[in-house]
PDB file of C-alpha atoms in Angstrom:
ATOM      1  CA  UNK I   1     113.247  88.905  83.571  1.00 77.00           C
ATOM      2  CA  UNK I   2     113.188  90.680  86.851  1.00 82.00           C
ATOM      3  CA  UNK I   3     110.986  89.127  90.108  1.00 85.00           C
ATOM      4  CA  UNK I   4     108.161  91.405  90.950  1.00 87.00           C
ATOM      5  CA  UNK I   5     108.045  91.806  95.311  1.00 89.00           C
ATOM      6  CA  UNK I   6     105.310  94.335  96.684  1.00 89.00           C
ATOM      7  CA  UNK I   7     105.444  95.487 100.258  1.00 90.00           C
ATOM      8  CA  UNK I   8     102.813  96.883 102.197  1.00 88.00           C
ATOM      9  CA  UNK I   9     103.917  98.818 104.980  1.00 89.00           C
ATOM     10  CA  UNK I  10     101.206  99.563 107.189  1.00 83.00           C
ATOM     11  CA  UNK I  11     102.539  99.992 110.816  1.00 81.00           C
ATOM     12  CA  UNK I  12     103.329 102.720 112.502  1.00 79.00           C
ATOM     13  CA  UNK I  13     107.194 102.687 114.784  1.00 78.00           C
ATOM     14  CA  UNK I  14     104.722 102.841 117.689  1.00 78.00           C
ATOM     15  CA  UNK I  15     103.954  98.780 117.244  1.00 74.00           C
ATOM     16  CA  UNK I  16     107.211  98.033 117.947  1.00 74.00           C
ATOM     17  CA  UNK I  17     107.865  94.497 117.098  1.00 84.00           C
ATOM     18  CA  UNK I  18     105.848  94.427 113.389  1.00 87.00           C
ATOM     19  CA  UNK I  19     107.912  97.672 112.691  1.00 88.00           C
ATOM     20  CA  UNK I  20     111.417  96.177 112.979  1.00 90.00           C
ATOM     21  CA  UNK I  21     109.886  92.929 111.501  1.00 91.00           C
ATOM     22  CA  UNK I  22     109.437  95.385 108.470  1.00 90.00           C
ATOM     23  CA  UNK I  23     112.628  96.717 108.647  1.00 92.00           C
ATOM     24  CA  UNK I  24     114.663  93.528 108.842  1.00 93.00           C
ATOM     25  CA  UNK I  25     112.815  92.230 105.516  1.00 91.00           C
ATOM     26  CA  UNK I  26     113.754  95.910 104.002  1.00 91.00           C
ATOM     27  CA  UNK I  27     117.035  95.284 105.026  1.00 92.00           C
ATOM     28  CA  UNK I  28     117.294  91.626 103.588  1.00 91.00           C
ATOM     29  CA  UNK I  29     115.519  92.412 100.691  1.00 88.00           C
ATOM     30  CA  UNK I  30     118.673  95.567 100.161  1.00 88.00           C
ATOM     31  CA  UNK I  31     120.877  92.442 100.357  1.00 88.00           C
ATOM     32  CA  UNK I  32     119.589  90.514  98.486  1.00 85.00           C
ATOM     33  CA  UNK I  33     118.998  92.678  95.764  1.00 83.00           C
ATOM     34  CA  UNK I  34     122.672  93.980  94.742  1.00 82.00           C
ATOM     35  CA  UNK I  35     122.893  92.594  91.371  1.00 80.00           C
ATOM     36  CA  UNK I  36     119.162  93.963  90.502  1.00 81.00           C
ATOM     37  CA  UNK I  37     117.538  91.007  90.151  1.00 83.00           C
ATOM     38  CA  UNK I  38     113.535  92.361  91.590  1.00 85.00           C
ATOM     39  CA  UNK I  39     111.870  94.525  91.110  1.00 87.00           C
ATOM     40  CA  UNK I  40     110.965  96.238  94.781  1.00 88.00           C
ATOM     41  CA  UNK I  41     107.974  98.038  95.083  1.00 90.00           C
ATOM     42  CA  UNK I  42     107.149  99.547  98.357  1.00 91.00           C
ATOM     43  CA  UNK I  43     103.953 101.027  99.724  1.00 90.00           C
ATOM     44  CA  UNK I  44     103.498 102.802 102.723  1.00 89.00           C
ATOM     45  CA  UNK I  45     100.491 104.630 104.915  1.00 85.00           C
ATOM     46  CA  UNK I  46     103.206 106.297 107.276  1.00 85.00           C
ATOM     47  CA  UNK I  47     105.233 108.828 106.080  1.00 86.00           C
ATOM     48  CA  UNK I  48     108.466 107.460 108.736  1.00 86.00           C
ATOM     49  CA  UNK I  49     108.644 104.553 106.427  1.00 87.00           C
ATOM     50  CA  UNK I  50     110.182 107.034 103.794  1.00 85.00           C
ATOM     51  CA  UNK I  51     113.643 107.582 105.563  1.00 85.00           C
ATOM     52  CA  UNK I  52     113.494 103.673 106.042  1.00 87.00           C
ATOM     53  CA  UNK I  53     112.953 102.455 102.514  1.00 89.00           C
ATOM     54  CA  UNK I  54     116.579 102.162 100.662  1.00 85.00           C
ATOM     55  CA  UNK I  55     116.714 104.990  97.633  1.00 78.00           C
ATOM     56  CA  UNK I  56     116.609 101.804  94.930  1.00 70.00           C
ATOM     57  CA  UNK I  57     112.797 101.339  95.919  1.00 73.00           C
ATOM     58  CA  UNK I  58     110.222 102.304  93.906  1.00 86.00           C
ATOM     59  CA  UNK I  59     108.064 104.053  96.643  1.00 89.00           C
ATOM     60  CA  UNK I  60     104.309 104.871  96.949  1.00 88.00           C
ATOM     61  CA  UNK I  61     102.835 106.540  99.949  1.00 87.00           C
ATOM     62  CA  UNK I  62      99.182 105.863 100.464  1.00 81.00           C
ATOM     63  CA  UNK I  63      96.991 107.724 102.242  1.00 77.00           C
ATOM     64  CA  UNK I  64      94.697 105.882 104.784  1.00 71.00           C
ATOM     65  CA  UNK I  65      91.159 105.728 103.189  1.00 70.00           C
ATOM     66  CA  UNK I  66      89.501 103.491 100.996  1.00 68.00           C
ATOM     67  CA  UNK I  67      92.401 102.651  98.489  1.00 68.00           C
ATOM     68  CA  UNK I  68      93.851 101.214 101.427  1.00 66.00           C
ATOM     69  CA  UNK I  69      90.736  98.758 102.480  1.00 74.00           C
ATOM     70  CA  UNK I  70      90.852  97.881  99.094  1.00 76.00           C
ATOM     71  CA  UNK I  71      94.321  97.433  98.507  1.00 75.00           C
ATOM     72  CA  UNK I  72      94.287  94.969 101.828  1.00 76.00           C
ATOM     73  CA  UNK I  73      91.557  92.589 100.697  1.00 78.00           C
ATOM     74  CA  UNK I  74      93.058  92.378  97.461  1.00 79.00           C
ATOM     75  CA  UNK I  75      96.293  91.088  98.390  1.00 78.00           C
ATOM     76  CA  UNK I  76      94.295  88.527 100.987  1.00 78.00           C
ATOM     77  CA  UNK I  77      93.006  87.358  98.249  1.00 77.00           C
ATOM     78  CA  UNK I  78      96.364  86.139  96.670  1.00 72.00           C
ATOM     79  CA  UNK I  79      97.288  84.644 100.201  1.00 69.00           C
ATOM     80  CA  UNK I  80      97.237  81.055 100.127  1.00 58.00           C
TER      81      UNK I  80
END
């Protein structure tokens, strides 16, 4: 049974250091996911992270609005 990982990618390249944070756990997650073992599910607010995200990604852009307030306090919620 495949791992499920969700990313939220929020920040635009402007931010500088959370932006290659992001990218270095994109890139380790590539790595670490050669034999297919997750399930990599990535959503975005910035349409630059979609030459970023590798093609085996299951992306979702998401436009800034409510979805995305929502979307935030629900995954706070499941932060210990």
């Amino acid at each position: 049974m495949k791992k499920k990982i969700g990313i939220l990618l929020s920040s635009p390249a402007e931010v500088g250091g959370i932006y290659q944070y992001s990218i270095s756990i994109i890139k380790a997650l590539e790595i670490l996911n050669k034999k297919k073992l997750f399930d990599v599910r990535y959503f975005y607010t910035n349409k630059i992270w979609n030459h970023e995200i590798p093609k085996f990604g299951n992306k979702f852009y998401i436009r800034k609005s409510i979805t995305l307030k929502i979307l935030r306090k629900l995954l706070y919620l499941f932060i210990p």
